[in-house]
Short mmCIF file of C-alpha atoms in Angstrom, two decimals:
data_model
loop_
_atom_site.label_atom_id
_atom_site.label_comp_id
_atom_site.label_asym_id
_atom_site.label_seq_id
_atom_site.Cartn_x
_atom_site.Cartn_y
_atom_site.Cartn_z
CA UNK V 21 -11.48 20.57 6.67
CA UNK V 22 -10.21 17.45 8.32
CA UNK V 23 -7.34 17.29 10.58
CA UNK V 24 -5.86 13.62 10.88
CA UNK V 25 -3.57 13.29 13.97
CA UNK V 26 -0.33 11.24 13.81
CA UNK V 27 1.13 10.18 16.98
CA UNK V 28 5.42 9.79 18.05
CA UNK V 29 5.58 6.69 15.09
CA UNK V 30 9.63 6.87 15.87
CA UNK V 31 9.50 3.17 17.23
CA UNK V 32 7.87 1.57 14.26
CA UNK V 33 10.22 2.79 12.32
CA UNK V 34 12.69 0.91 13.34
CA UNK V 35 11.08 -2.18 10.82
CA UNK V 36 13.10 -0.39 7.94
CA UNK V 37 15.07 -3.25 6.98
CA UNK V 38 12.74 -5.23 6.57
CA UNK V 39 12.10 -5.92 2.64
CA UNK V 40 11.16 -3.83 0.92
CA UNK V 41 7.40 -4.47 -1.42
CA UNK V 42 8.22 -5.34 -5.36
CA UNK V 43 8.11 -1.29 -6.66
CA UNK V 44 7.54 1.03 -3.92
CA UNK V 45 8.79 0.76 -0.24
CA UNK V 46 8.10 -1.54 2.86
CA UNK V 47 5.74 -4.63 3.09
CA UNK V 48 2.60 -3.51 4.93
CA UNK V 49 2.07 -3.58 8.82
CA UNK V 50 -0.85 -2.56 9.70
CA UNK V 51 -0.66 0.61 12.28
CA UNK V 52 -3.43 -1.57 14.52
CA UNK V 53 -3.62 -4.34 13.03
CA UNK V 54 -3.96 -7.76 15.13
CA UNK V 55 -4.43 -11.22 14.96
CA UNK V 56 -6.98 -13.73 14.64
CA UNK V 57 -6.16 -15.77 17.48
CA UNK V 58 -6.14 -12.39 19.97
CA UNK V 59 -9.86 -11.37 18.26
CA UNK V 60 -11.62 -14.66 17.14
CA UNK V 61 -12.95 -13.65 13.72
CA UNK V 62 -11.61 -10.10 11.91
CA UNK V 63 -14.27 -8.53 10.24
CA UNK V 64 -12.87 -9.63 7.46
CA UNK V 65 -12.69 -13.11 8.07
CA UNK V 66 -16.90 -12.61 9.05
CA UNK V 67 -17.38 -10.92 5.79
CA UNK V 68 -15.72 -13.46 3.92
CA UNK V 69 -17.50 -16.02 5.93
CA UNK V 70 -20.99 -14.56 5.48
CA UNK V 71 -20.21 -13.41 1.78
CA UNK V 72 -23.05 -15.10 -0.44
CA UNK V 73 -22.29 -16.68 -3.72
CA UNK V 74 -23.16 -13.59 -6.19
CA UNK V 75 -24.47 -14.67 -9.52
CA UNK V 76 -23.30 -11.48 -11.09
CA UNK V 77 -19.66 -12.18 -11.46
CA UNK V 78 -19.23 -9.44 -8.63
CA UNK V 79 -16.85 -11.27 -6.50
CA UNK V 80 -14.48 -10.22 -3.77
CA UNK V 81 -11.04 -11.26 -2.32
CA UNK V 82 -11.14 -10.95 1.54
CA UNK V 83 -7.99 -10.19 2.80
CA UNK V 84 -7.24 -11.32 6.39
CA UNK V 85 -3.34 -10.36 7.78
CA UNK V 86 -1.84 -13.35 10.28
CA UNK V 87 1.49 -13.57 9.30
CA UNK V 88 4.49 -12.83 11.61
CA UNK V 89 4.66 -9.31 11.16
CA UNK V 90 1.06 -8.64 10.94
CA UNK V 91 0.68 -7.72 7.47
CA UNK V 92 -2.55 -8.14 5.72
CA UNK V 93 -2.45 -10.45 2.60
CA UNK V 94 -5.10 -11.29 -0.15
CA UNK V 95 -5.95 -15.44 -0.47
CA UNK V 96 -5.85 -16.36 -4.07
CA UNK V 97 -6.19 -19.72 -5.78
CA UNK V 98 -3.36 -20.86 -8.46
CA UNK V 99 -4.63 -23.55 -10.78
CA UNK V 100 -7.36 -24.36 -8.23
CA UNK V 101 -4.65 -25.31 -5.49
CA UNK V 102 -4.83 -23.02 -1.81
CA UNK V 103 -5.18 -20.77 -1.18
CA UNK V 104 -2.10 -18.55 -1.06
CA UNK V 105 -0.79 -15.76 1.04
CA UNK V 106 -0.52 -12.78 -1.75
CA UNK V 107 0.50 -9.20 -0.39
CA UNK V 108 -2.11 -6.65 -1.88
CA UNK V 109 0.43 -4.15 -3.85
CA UNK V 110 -0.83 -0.85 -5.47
CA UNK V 111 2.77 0.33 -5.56
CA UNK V 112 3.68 -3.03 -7.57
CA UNK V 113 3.48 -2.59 -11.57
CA UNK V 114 3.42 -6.82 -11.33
CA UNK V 115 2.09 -9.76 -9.58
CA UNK V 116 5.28 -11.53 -7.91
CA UNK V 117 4.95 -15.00 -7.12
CA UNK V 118 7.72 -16.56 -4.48
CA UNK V 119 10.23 -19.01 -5.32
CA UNK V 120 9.54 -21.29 -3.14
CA UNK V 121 5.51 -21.46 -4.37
CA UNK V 122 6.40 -21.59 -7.93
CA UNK V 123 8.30 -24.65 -6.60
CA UNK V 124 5.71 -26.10 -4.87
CA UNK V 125 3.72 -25.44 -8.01
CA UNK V 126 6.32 -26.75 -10.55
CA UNK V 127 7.05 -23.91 -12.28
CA UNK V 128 9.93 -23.89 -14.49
CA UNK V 129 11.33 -20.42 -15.83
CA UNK V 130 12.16 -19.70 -19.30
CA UNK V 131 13.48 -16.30 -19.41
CA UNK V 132 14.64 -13.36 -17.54
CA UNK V 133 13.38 -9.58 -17.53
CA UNK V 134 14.77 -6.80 -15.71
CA UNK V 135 12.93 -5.75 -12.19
CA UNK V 136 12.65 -2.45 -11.38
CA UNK V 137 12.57 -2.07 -7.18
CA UNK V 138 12.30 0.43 -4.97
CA UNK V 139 16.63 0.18 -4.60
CA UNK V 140 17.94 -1.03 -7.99
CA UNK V 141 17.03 -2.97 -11.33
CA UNK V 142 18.30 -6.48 -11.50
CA UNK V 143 17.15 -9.48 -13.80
CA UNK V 144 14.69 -11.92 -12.55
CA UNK V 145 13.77 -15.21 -13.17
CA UNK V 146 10.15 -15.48 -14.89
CA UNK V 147 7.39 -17.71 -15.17
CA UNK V 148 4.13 -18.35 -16.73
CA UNK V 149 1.31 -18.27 -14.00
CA UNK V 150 -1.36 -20.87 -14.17
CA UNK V 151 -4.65 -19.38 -13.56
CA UNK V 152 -5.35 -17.17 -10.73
CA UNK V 153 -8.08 -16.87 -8.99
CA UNK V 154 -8.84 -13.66 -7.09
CA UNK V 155 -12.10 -13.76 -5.27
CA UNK V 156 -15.28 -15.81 -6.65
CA UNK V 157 -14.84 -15.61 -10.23
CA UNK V 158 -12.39 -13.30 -11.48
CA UNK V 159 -8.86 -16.14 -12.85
CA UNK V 160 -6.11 -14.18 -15.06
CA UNK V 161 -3.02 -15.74 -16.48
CA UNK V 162 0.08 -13.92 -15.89
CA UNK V 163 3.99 -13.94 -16.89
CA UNK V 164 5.59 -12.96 -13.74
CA UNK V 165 8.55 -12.51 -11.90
CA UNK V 166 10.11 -14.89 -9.09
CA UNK V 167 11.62 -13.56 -6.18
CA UNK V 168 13.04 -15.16 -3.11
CA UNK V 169 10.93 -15.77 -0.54
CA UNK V 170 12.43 -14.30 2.81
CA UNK V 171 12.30 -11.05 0.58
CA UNK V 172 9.02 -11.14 0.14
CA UNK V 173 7.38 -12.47 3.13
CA UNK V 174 4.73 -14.13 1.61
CA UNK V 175 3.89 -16.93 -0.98
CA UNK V 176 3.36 -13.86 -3.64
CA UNK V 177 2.74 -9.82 -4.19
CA UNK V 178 -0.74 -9.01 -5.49
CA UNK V 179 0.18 -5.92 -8.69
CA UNK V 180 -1.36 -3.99 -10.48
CA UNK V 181 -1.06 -6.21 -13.70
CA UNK V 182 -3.86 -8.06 -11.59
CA UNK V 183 -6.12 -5.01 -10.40
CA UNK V 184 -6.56 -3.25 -13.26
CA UNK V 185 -10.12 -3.79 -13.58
CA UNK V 186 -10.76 -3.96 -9.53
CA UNK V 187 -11.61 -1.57 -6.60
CA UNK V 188 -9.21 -1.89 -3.47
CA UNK V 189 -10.77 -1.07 -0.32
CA UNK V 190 -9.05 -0.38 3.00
CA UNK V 191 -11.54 -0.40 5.76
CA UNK V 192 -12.00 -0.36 9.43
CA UNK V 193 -8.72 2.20 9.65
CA UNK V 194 -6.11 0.02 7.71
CA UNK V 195 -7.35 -3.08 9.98
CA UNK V 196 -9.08 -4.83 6.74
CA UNK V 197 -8.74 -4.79 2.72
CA UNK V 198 -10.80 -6.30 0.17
CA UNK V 199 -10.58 -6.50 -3.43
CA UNK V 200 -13.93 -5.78 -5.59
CA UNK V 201 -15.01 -6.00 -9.14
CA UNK V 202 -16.10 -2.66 -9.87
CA UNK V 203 -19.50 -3.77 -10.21
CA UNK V 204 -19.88 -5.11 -6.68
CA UNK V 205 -20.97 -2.55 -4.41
CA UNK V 206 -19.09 -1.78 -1.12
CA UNK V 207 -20.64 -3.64 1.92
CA UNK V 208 -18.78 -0.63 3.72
CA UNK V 209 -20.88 1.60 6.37
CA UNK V 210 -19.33 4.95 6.65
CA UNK V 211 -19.50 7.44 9.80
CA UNK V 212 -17.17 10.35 8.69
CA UNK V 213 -17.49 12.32 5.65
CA UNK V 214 -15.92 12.07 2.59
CA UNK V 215 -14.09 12.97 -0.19
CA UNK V 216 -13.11 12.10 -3.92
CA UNK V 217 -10.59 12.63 -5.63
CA UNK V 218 -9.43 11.97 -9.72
CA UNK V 219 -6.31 10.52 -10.61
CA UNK V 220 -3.85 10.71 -13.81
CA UNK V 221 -2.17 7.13 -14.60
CA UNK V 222 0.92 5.76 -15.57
CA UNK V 223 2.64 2.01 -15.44
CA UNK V 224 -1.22 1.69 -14.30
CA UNK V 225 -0.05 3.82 -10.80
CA UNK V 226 -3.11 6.82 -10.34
CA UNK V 227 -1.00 10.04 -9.42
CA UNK V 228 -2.85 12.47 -7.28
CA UNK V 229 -1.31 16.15 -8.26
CA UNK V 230 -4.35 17.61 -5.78
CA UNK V 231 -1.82 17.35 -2.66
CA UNK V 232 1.10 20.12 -1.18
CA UNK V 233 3.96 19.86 1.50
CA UNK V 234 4.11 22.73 3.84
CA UNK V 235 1.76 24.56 1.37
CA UNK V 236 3.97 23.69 -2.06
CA UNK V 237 2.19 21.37 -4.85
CA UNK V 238 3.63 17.89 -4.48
CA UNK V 239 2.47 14.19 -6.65
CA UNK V 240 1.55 11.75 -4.39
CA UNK V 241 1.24 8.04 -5.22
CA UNK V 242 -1.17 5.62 -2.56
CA UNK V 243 0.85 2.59 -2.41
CA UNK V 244 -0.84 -0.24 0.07
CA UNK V 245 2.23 -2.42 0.06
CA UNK V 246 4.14 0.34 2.20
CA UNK V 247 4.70 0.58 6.01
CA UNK V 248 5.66 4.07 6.35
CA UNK V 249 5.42 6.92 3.40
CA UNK V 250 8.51 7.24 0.89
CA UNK V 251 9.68 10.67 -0.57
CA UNK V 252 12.26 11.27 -3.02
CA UNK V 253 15.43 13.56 -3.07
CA UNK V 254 13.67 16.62 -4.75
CA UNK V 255 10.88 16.27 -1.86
CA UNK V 256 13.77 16.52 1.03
CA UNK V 257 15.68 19.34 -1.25
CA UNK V 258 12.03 21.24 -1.32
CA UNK V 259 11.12 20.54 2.15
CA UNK V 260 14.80 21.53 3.58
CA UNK V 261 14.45 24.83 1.85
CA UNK V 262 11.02 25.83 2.96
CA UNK V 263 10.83 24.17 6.70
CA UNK V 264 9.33 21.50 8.39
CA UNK V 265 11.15 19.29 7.92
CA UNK V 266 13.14 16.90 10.44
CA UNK V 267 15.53 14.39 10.19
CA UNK V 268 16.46 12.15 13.04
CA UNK V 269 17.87 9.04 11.71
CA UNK V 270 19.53 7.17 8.61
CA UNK V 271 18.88 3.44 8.30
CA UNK V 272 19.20 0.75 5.32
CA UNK V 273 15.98 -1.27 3.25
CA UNK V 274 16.86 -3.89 1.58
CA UNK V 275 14.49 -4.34 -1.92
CA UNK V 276 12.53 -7.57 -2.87
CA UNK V 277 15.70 -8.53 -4.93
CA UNK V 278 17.85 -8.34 -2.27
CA UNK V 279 19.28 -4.90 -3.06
CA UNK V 280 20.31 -2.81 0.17
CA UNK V 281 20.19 1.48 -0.34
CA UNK V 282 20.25 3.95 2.57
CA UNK V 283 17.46 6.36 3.93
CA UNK V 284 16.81 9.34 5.46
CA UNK V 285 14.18 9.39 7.90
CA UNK V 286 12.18 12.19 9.16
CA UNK V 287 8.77 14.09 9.94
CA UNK V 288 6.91 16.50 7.65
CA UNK V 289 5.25 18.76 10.15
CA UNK V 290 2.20 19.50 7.30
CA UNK V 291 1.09 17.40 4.19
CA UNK V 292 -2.49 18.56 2.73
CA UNK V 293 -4.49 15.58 0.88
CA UNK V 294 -8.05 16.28 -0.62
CA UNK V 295 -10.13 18.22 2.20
CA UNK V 296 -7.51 16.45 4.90
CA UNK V 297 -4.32 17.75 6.66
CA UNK V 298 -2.19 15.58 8.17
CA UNK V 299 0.90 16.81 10.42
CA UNK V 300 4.14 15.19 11.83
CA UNK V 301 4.40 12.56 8.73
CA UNK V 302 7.02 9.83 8.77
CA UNK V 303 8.58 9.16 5.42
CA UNK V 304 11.80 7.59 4.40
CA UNK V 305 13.80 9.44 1.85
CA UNK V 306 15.31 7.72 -0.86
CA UNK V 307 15.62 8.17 -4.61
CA UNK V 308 14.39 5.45 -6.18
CA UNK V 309 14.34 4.09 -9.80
CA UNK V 310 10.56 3.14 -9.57
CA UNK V 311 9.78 7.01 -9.48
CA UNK V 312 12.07 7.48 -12.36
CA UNK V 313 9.97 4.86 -14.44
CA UNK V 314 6.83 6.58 -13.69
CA UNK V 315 9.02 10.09 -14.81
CA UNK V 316 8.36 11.87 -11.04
CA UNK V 317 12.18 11.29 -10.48
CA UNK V 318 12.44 15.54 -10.91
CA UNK V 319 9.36 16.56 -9.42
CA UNK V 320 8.28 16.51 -5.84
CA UNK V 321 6.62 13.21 -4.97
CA UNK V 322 5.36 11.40 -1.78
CA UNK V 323 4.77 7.94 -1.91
CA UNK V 324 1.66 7.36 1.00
CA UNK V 325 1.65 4.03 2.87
CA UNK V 326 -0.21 2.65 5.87
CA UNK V 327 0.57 4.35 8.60
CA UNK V 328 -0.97 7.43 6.51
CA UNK V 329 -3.64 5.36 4.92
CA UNK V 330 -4.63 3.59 8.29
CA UNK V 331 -5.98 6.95 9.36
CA UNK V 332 -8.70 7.05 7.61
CA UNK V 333 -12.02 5.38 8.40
CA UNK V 334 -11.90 3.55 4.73
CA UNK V 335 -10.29 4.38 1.33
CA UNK V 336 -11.47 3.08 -2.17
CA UNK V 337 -9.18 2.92 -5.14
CA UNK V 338 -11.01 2.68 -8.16
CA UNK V 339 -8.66 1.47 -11.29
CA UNK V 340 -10.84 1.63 -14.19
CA UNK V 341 -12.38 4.95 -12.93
CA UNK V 342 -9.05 6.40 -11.66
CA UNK V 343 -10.95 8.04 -8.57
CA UNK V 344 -10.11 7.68 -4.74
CA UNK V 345 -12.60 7.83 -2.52
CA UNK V 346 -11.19 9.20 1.03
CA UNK V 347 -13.59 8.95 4.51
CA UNK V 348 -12.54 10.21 6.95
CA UNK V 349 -12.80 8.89 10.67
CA UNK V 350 -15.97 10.93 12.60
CA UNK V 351 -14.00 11.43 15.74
CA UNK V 352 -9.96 11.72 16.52
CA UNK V 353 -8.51 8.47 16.09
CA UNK V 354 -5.09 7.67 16.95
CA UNK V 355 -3.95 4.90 14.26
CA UNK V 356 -1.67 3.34 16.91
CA UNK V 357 -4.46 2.10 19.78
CA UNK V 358 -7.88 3.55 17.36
CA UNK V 359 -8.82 5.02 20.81
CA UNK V 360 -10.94 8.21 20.15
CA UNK V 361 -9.27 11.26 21.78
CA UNK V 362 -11.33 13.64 21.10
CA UNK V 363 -14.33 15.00 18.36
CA UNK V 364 -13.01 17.09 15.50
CA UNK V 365 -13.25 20.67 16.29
CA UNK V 366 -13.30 20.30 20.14
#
């Protein structure tokens, strides 16, 4: 069994109020994550660069994080104009495109629909998407929502309206993402072991039930587009009752529409996912109406962002298949500084 270690992560909490991504929790920064400029070329930035064109229709979307806060974003092409900063979302039910883009682009909306955030529901502005290009071949046409663009952080949010037929990858421990066709093999090279899990879905969100809190049965829910891991009410209720648990803070997100709500932020001394255990967790507590739309608002659920997911070597979502693939790192890795501490077992 694999132990993941999680350092003090009190200090990067502290990005809480920062917006929130379109369903579930933070915008992504990457636990290591730095620039281009500080490194040269990322590896993704050489894979993209040495990609070659594939005949098979098996392209990929590179993604390559630069912005201010170091989160990693997808470039996409709308109506062959770009590319575009998109935020790669598997906690978003839809692709969000910014206001100020859909300017730029000349989009006019028509209607209104009613968002559902990780704070509230409010109605939205919509509007029809020219076609999107995600990686070499892959364009989709979409209805979606517009949102401001200081609460996004980004020219759009990447959903899962457009991955449903793709394989997310986060590689190199949360430092690098890509988006595959299913069809395109990983160019991945794995040192740890591995394991896979299967998924239930709903909204098109895979639910793993194979996970438990201080040894109880919890749903968890990977969601990319998160800084820090979100649980709801009944989690803290559960987690208070049984131990380990600690709370050492309340601070206030505000949502992609603009929507403020107040959290509870603690440490979960023990979460079990797969063949890994993972102690001293971070998460945010806040009862949100995205869980209630995917009907976990009464049952124990942890939402699992990056600075869980950015401690494993590489993780592979497969939609259509509604597996994830877990490797796990070969050697202790803090996520922080990805300085080896010491081998497992030692």
């Amino acid at each position: 069994m694999t132990h993941l270690p999680f350092g003090n992560l009190r200090n990067r909490l502290w990005g809480l109020a920062a917006p929130v991504s379109m369903c579930l929790v933070l915008p992504f920064v990457p636990a290591a994550a730095q620039t281009a400029e500080e490194n040269g070329k990322s590896s993704c930035q050489i894979a993209q660069a040495d990609s070659p064109d594939h005949g098979d229709g098996g392209g990929e979307a590179i993604a390559t994080g630069t912005d201010a806060n170091l989160r990693i974003t997808i470039p996409v092409m709308i109506d062959g104009r770009g590319p575009h900063r998109f935020l790669v979302d598997t906690g978003s039910e839809r692709t969000v495109i910014s206001a100020s883009l859909a300017r730029r682009l000349g989009l006019v909306s028509s209607e209104s629909q009613t968002l559902v955030s990780i704070v509230d529901r409010q109605q939205v502005a919509m509007v029809d998407l020219p076609p999107l290009q995600l990686g070499l071949n892959s364009s989709i046409n979409l209805n979606t929502p517009v949102l401001q663009t200081h609460n996004i952080g980004a020219d759009g949010i990447l959903g899962l309206d457009s991955l449903s037929d793709k394989r997310v990858e986060i590689q190199d421990f949360g430092r690098c993402m890509k988006v595959f066709d299913t069809k395109r093999a990983s160019d991945a090279k794995d040192e740890g072991p591995k394991f896979r899990m299967h998924a239930r879905e709903s909204k098109g969100q895979l639910i793993l039930s194979s996970a438990d809190a201080t040894g109880f049965p919890i749903k968890t829910v990977i969601d990319t587009g998160a800084e820090i891991n979100i649980g709801n009410h009944r989690l803290l209720r559960l987690l208070q009752k049984r131990g380990g648990l600690h709370i050492f803070a309340r601070r206030e997100i505000t949502g992609v529409t603009g929507g403020s709500r107040e959290v509870q932020i603690g440490y979960i001394s023990h979460l079990k996912i797969g063949d890994a255990v993972m102690r001293n967790l971070a998460v945010a507590f806040v009862d949100s109406p995205a869980l209630d739309r995917l009907g976990l608002a009464d049952t124990p659920t942890l939402i699992i962002g990056m600075n869980t997911l950015s401690s494993f070597e590489r993780i592979m979502i497969d939609f259509p298949e509604r597996e994830i693939t877990f490797v796990t790192p070969s050697a202790r890795v803090s996520p922080r500084t990805l300085r080896v501490v010491r081998p497992y077992g030692s």
